[in-house]
Short mmCIF file of C-alpha atoms and ligand atoms in Angstrom, two decimals:
data_model
loop_
_atom_site.label_atom_id
_atom_site.label_comp_id
_atom_site.label_asym_id
_atom_site.label_seq_id
_atom_site.Cartn_x
_atom_site.Cartn_y
_atom_site.Cartn_z
CA MET A 193 -3.04 -34.86 9.69
CA THR A 194 -5.80 -32.61 11.04
CA SER A 195 -4.81 -29.76 8.79
CA GLY A 196 -6.76 -30.93 5.75
CA THR A 197 -10.10 -31.41 7.44
CA HIS A 198 -10.60 -28.51 9.86
CA ALA A 199 -12.16 -25.19 8.97
CA VAL A 200 -9.66 -22.33 8.93
CA THR A 201 -10.23 -20.25 12.06
CA LYS A 202 -6.86 -18.73 12.90
CA ALA A 203 -5.40 -15.54 11.53
CA VAL A 204 -1.90 -14.27 12.15
CA ILE A 205 -1.17 -10.57 11.76
CA PRO A 206 2.53 -9.66 11.84
CA ALA A 207 2.82 -6.18 13.38
CA ALA A 208 6.42 -5.93 14.49
CA GLY A 209 7.88 -3.99 11.57
CA LEU A 210 9.77 -0.76 12.14
CA GLY A 211 7.50 1.29 9.88
CA THR A 212 10.46 3.17 8.43
CA ARG A 213 8.47 4.39 5.41
CA PHE A 214 6.32 6.45 7.78
CA LEU A 215 8.87 8.02 10.08
CA PRO A 216 8.61 10.16 12.13
CA ALA A 217 4.91 9.27 12.63
CA THR A 218 5.94 5.72 13.49
CA LYS A 219 8.74 6.64 15.87
CA ALA A 220 6.63 5.85 18.95
CA THR A 221 3.49 4.39 17.33
CA PRO A 222 3.26 1.13 15.38
CA LYS A 223 2.39 1.78 11.73
CA GLU A 224 -0.58 -0.55 12.14
CA MET A 225 -2.10 2.04 14.50
CA LEU A 226 -2.07 4.89 11.96
CA PRO A 227 -5.66 6.01 11.42
CA VAL A 228 -7.40 5.42 8.11
CA VAL A 229 -10.22 7.96 8.40
CA ASP A 230 -11.04 7.27 12.08
CA LYS A 231 -10.00 3.67 12.69
CA PRO A 232 -6.45 2.31 12.98
CA ALA A 233 -5.38 0.33 9.92
CA ILE A 234 -5.13 -2.90 11.92
CA GLN A 235 -8.80 -2.78 12.87
CA TYR A 236 -9.78 -3.01 9.19
CA VAL A 237 -7.51 -6.05 8.91
CA VAL A 238 -9.00 -7.76 11.97
CA GLU A 239 -12.50 -6.99 10.64
CA GLU A 240 -11.56 -8.62 7.34
CA ALA A 241 -10.32 -11.73 9.13
CA VAL A 242 -13.49 -11.98 11.20
CA ALA A 243 -15.67 -11.51 8.11
CA ALA A 244 -13.89 -14.54 6.60
CA GLY A 245 -14.67 -16.64 9.69
CA LEU A 246 -11.24 -16.22 11.32
CA ASP A 247 -12.11 -15.02 14.79
CA ASP A 248 -9.00 -16.33 16.53
CA VAL A 249 -6.42 -13.66 15.80
CA LEU A 250 -2.77 -13.71 16.81
CA ILE A 251 -0.96 -10.40 16.51
CA VAL A 252 2.83 -10.74 16.34
CA THR A 253 4.07 -7.60 18.03
CA GLY A 254 7.42 -5.95 18.48
CA ARG A 255 8.36 -2.78 20.29
CA ASN A 256 5.50 -0.35 20.98
CA LYS A 257 3.00 -3.14 21.38
CA ARG A 258 1.10 -1.42 24.14
CA SER A 259 -1.10 0.80 21.97
CA LEU A 260 -2.11 -2.23 19.87
CA GLU A 261 -3.15 -4.19 22.95
CA ASP A 262 -4.92 -1.18 24.42
CA HIS A 263 -6.88 -0.65 21.24
CA PHE A 264 -8.48 -4.09 21.39
CA ASP A 265 -8.95 -3.97 25.16
CA ARG A 266 -11.54 -2.24 27.34
CA ALA A 267 -11.02 1.46 28.06
CA LEU A 268 -12.90 1.89 31.31
CA GLU A 269 -12.17 5.55 31.94
CA LEU A 270 -13.16 6.47 28.41
CA GLU A 271 -16.30 4.34 28.62
CA ASP A 272 -17.32 6.04 31.90
CA ALA A 273 -16.80 9.49 30.41
CA LEU A 274 -18.85 8.67 27.30
CA GLN A 275 -21.55 7.03 29.39
CA ALA A 276 -21.80 10.14 31.60
CA LYS A 277 -22.38 12.18 28.45
CA ASN A 278 -24.84 9.66 27.03
CA ASP A 279 -22.66 9.48 23.94
CA ASN A 280 -23.91 6.05 22.94
CA GLU A 281 -22.69 6.19 19.36
CA ARG A 282 -19.05 6.73 20.34
CA LEU A 283 -19.42 4.17 23.11
CA ARG A 284 -20.61 1.66 20.54
CA ARG A 285 -17.70 2.46 18.26
CA ILE A 286 -15.00 2.01 20.91
CA ARG A 287 -16.60 -1.21 22.12
CA GLU A 288 -16.62 -2.62 18.57
CA ALA A 289 -12.86 -3.19 18.68
CA GLN A 290 -13.12 -4.98 22.04
CA VAL A 291 -15.59 -7.63 20.98
CA LEU A 292 -14.47 -8.18 17.40
CA ALA A 293 -12.40 -11.30 17.89
CA ASP A 294 -10.49 -13.45 20.32
CA ILE A 295 -7.17 -11.63 20.08
CA HIS A 296 -3.85 -13.04 21.27
CA TYR A 297 -0.37 -11.57 21.22
CA VAL A 298 3.09 -12.98 20.83
CA ARG A 299 6.24 -10.95 20.86
CA GLN A 300 8.73 -11.36 18.03
CA GLY A 301 11.76 -10.19 19.99
CA ASP A 302 14.31 -9.77 17.23
CA ALA A 303 13.02 -8.28 13.98
CA LEU A 304 14.43 -11.02 11.75
CA GLY A 305 11.90 -10.71 8.94
CA LEU A 306 8.37 -11.71 7.92
CA GLY A 307 9.25 -15.41 7.81
CA HIS A 308 10.52 -15.22 11.37
CA ALA A 309 7.35 -13.36 12.48
CA VAL A 310 5.23 -16.18 11.04
CA LEU A 311 7.41 -18.76 12.78
CA CYS A 312 6.65 -17.00 16.09
CA ALA A 313 3.00 -18.06 15.55
CA GLU A 314 3.77 -21.79 15.45
CA ARG A 315 2.86 -22.64 19.01
CA HIS A 316 -0.45 -20.77 18.78
CA VAL A 317 -1.40 -22.12 15.36
CA GLY A 318 -0.39 -25.74 15.90
CA ASP A 319 -1.14 -28.27 13.17
CA GLN A 320 -3.82 -26.31 11.31
CA VAL A 321 -4.15 -24.39 8.10
CA PHE A 322 -4.08 -20.67 8.98
CA ALA A 323 -4.19 -17.27 7.34
CA VAL A 324 -1.61 -14.50 7.44
CA LEU A 325 -2.76 -10.93 6.87
CA LEU A 326 -0.24 -8.10 6.51
CA GLY A 327 -1.38 -4.83 8.01
CA ASP A 328 -0.08 -2.66 5.17
CA ASP A 329 -2.55 -4.10 2.71
CA LEU A 330 -6.20 -3.25 3.10
CA ILE A 331 -8.64 -5.22 0.99
CA ASP A 332 -11.93 -3.46 0.30
CA ARG A 333 -14.71 -5.30 2.12
CA ARG A 334 -16.77 -5.23 -1.09
CA ASP A 335 -14.17 -7.44 -2.80
CA PRO A 336 -13.63 -10.31 -0.34
CA LEU A 337 -10.44 -12.21 -1.08
CA LEU A 338 -9.77 -14.55 1.87
CA PRO A 339 -12.92 -16.69 1.45
CA SER A 340 -11.89 -17.69 -2.07
CA MET A 341 -8.32 -18.41 -0.92
CA ILE A 342 -9.63 -20.61 1.90
CA ASP A 343 -11.87 -22.43 -0.56
CA ILE A 344 -8.94 -23.08 -2.94
CA GLN A 345 -6.85 -24.41 -0.06
CA ARG A 346 -9.69 -26.72 0.96
CA ARG A 347 -10.00 -28.10 -2.58
CA HIS A 348 -6.31 -28.43 -3.43
CA GLY A 349 -4.45 -28.57 -0.11
CA GLY A 350 -1.03 -26.95 0.23
CA SER A 351 -0.76 -23.17 0.56
CA VAL A 352 -2.46 -20.32 -1.29
CA ILE A 353 -1.14 -16.82 -1.99
CA ALA A 354 -2.70 -13.75 -3.60
CA LEU A 355 -1.19 -11.92 -6.57
CA ILE A 356 -1.87 -8.68 -8.35
CA GLU A 357 -0.62 -7.50 -11.70
CA VAL A 358 1.76 -4.56 -11.26
CA ASP A 359 3.71 -2.29 -13.55
CA PRO A 360 6.97 -4.18 -14.27
CA ASP A 361 8.86 -1.19 -12.83
CA HIS A 362 7.30 -1.88 -9.43
CA VAL A 363 7.91 -5.60 -9.19
CA HIS A 364 11.14 -5.05 -7.18
CA LEU A 365 8.95 -3.90 -4.26
CA TYR A 366 7.21 -7.26 -3.89
CA GLY A 367 7.56 -10.98 -3.89
CA CYS A 368 7.13 -12.05 -7.52
CA ALA A 369 5.60 -15.30 -8.85
CA ALA A 370 5.81 -17.42 -11.98
CA VAL A 371 2.55 -19.30 -12.53
CA ASN A 372 0.86 -21.87 -14.76
CA ALA A 373 -2.81 -21.45 -15.61
CA ASP A 374 -5.24 -24.16 -14.51
CA PRO A 375 -8.07 -24.07 -17.05
CA ALA A 376 -10.22 -26.18 -14.74
CA ASP A 377 -9.97 -23.82 -11.75
CA ASP A 378 -10.15 -20.18 -10.68
CA SER A 379 -6.65 -20.45 -9.21
CA VAL A 380 -3.22 -20.71 -10.83
CA VAL A 381 -0.34 -23.03 -9.95
CA VAL A 382 2.73 -21.23 -8.61
CA THR A 383 5.95 -22.54 -10.19
CA ASP A 384 8.49 -20.06 -8.83
CA LEU A 385 8.74 -17.24 -6.30
CA VAL A 386 11.41 -14.56 -5.87
CA GLU A 387 11.47 -11.92 -3.15
CA LYS A 388 11.95 -8.39 -4.50
CA PRO A 389 13.67 -9.35 -7.78
CA ASP A 390 15.59 -7.03 -10.07
CA PRO A 391 13.07 -6.04 -12.77
CA ALA A 392 15.37 -7.61 -15.40
CA GLU A 393 15.24 -10.97 -13.63
CA ALA A 394 11.62 -10.93 -12.46
CA PRO A 395 9.75 -14.04 -13.60
CA SER A 396 6.56 -12.01 -14.29
CA ASN A 397 4.74 -8.86 -13.24
CA LEU A 398 2.62 -10.83 -10.75
CA ALA A 399 3.26 -9.44 -7.26
CA VAL A 400 2.53 -11.13 -3.95
CA ILE A 401 0.17 -9.14 -1.72
CA GLY A 402 -0.32 -9.48 2.00
CA ARG A 403 -2.83 -12.33 2.23
CA TYR A 404 -1.74 -15.94 2.65
CA VAL A 405 -3.52 -19.18 3.53
CA LEU A 406 -0.75 -21.46 4.74
CA HIS A 407 -0.35 -25.13 5.42
CA PRO A 408 1.35 -25.70 8.81
CA ALA A 409 4.17 -27.47 6.92
CA VAL A 410 5.48 -23.93 6.39
CA PHE A 411 6.77 -23.90 9.98
CA ASP A 412 9.25 -26.75 9.41
CA VAL A 413 10.47 -25.05 6.26
CA LEU A 414 10.80 -21.65 7.98
CA ARG A 415 12.93 -23.14 10.70
CA ASP A 416 15.46 -24.15 8.02
CA THR A 417 15.17 -20.99 5.92
CA ALA A 418 18.36 -18.96 5.89
CA PRO A 419 18.19 -15.15 5.80
CA GLY A 420 17.56 -14.00 2.23
CA GLN A 421 16.76 -10.65 0.64
CA GLY A 422 17.72 -7.80 2.99
CA GLY A 423 19.34 -10.26 5.41
CA GLU A 424 15.85 -11.27 6.65
CA ILE A 425 14.12 -14.64 6.90
CA GLN A 426 11.66 -14.34 4.04
CA LEU A 427 8.23 -15.99 3.92
CA THR A 428 8.59 -15.94 0.13
CA ASP A 429 11.66 -18.21 0.35
CA ALA A 430 9.81 -20.72 2.55
CA LEU A 431 6.89 -20.75 0.11
CA ARG A 432 9.32 -21.32 -2.75
CA ALA A 433 10.55 -24.46 -0.96
CA LEU A 434 6.93 -25.61 -0.51
CA ILE A 435 6.39 -25.49 -4.29
CA THR A 436 8.52 -28.62 -4.67
CA THR A 437 7.48 -30.32 -1.42
CA PRO A 438 5.26 -33.38 -2.08
CA PRO A 439 1.53 -32.77 -1.49
CA GLU A 440 1.42 -35.51 1.16
CA ASN A 441 3.88 -33.39 3.18
CA GLY A 442 1.80 -30.23 2.87
CA GLY A 443 3.51 -28.94 -0.28
CA GLY A 444 2.07 -27.24 -3.35
CA VAL A 445 1.38 -23.52 -3.75
CA ARG A 446 -1.55 -22.03 -5.64
CA ALA A 447 -2.50 -18.40 -6.16
CA VAL A 448 -5.50 -16.21 -6.80
CA VAL A 449 -4.97 -13.28 -9.12
CA PHE A 450 -6.86 -10.54 -7.27
CA ARG A 451 -8.58 -7.88 -9.33
CA GLY A 452 -10.49 -6.13 -6.56
CA ARG A 453 -9.74 -2.98 -4.63
CA ARG A 454 -6.59 -3.10 -2.49
CA TYR A 455 -4.98 -0.20 -0.68
CA ASP A 456 -1.31 -0.13 0.33
CA THR A 457 -1.41 1.96 3.49
CA GLY A 458 2.30 1.38 4.15
CA ASP A 459 3.11 3.72 1.26
CA ARG A 460 2.56 7.41 2.03
CA LEU A 461 0.95 8.32 -1.28
CA ASP A 462 -1.30 5.28 -1.26
CA TYR A 463 -2.15 5.98 2.37
CA LEU A 464 -3.40 9.44 1.41
CA ARG A 465 -5.38 8.02 -1.52
CA THR A 466 -6.92 5.37 0.74
CA THR A 467 -7.99 7.90 3.34
CA VAL A 468 -9.64 10.10 0.71
CA ARG A 469 -11.33 7.17 -1.02
CA LEU A 470 -12.74 5.66 2.16
CA ALA A 471 -13.79 9.05 3.57
CA VAL A 472 -15.66 9.91 0.36
CA GLU A 473 -17.64 6.67 0.65
CA ARG A 474 -18.63 7.15 4.29
CA SER A 475 -22.27 8.02 4.87
CA ASP A 476 -21.48 10.37 7.78
CA LEU A 477 -18.47 12.23 6.32
CA GLY A 478 -18.83 11.57 2.61
CA PRO A 479 -21.37 14.17 1.44
CA GLU A 480 -19.60 17.15 3.01
CA PHE A 481 -16.14 15.85 2.17
CA ARG A 482 -17.08 15.22 -1.47
CA SER A 483 -18.33 18.75 -1.98
CA TRP A 484 -15.19 20.19 -0.32
CA LEU A 485 -13.04 17.93 -2.48
CA ARG A 486 -14.72 19.17 -5.67
CA GLU A 487 -14.06 22.79 -4.69
CA PHE A 488 -10.50 21.96 -3.73
CA VAL A 489 -9.77 20.26 -7.06
CA ALA A 490 -11.36 23.16 -8.96
CA GLU A 491 -9.10 25.58 -7.03
CA LEU A 492 -6.07 23.45 -7.82
CA GLU A 493 -6.93 23.40 -11.49
CA ALA A 494 -7.46 27.16 -11.53
CA THR A 495 -4.05 27.85 -9.94
CA GLU A 496 -2.41 25.41 -12.33
CA THR A 497 -3.86 27.12 -15.43
CA GLU A 498 -2.77 30.52 -14.03
CA ARG A 499 0.86 29.35 -13.87
C1 G1P B 256 6.22 -8.37 2.20
C2 G1P B 256 6.62 -9.68 1.51
C3 G1P B 256 6.52 -9.51 -0.01
C4 G1P B 256 5.12 -9.04 -0.38
C5 G1P B 256 4.74 -7.77 0.40
C6 G1P B 256 3.27 -7.43 0.17
O1 G1P B 256 7.19 -7.41 1.90
O2 G1P B 256 7.94 -10.03 1.88
O3 G1P B 256 6.77 -10.74 -0.65
O4 G1P B 256 5.07 -8.79 -1.77
O5 G1P B 256 4.94 -7.95 1.80
O6 G1P B 256 2.91 -6.24 0.81
P1 G1P B 256 7.33 -6.01 2.69
O7 G1P B 256 6.35 -5.08 2.03
O8 G1P B 256 6.99 -6.28 4.11
O9 G1P B 256 8.74 -5.57 2.49
#
């Protein structure tokens, strides 16, 4: 099987969700196109994939795919206008998205769940280990996660997921994993997975986040995976089946417990926090924004003590 020996070069980004948490902003715009400071969320995700050596990117789209495709395509009229004004900085910034990666698209058709979206990538991915990146999760570029996941997959085979520790009250929002420590490695062995469990039945407070390095054996399993939680074909359920699949058939699931900075831009509050955090750190906007923010917080505190 070629899958064990080739470098991982393909990334799959499911972007066909309905974005209901962000309505009405996402009525006519995919949630992946919502700006985080001045770039759409999906561009950060593609940049992360490219930084990890994955420059063949497949975006699984649904309705409203046009703005996604346009974003990573040339914009001739805009380029001409900027050129006429000698606005080279903006020209550079719009061209960045065009040359980032080799981007392909496949349409999901029916929104049958994340597992189904990944299955739509089968023909493009073929018989190779590949990564899946969910657009809601942004991983801070200073805390790279994918390279260590790819390295773990290379050493152990099978599939690799990423977990974070969450407040037990929040575990019902995620896939949840039971794990065994491996004292000889920086990864843990996944022994069970449940999609969005009741807190009382959750095997741990370790939540699955939106980065996966998957063995292509997942496709065969997904084809046989019945709709699960929410009536959708769940990637978590397919990974659960891979836990008990023999290693020679591409089975085995390991995890990294991620302790770096991750932003959930699919959640409105977290989206606001992310925008503020990333804007504060920008060299062009940061200094002015920071001083405004200090004044704003002082004003807030003053009105709160008045009450
Ligand atoms: C999906 C996965 C879930 C995972 C989450 C991470 O859920 O099904 O296992 O924990 O992404 O963001 P969603 O948030 O799409 O409902």
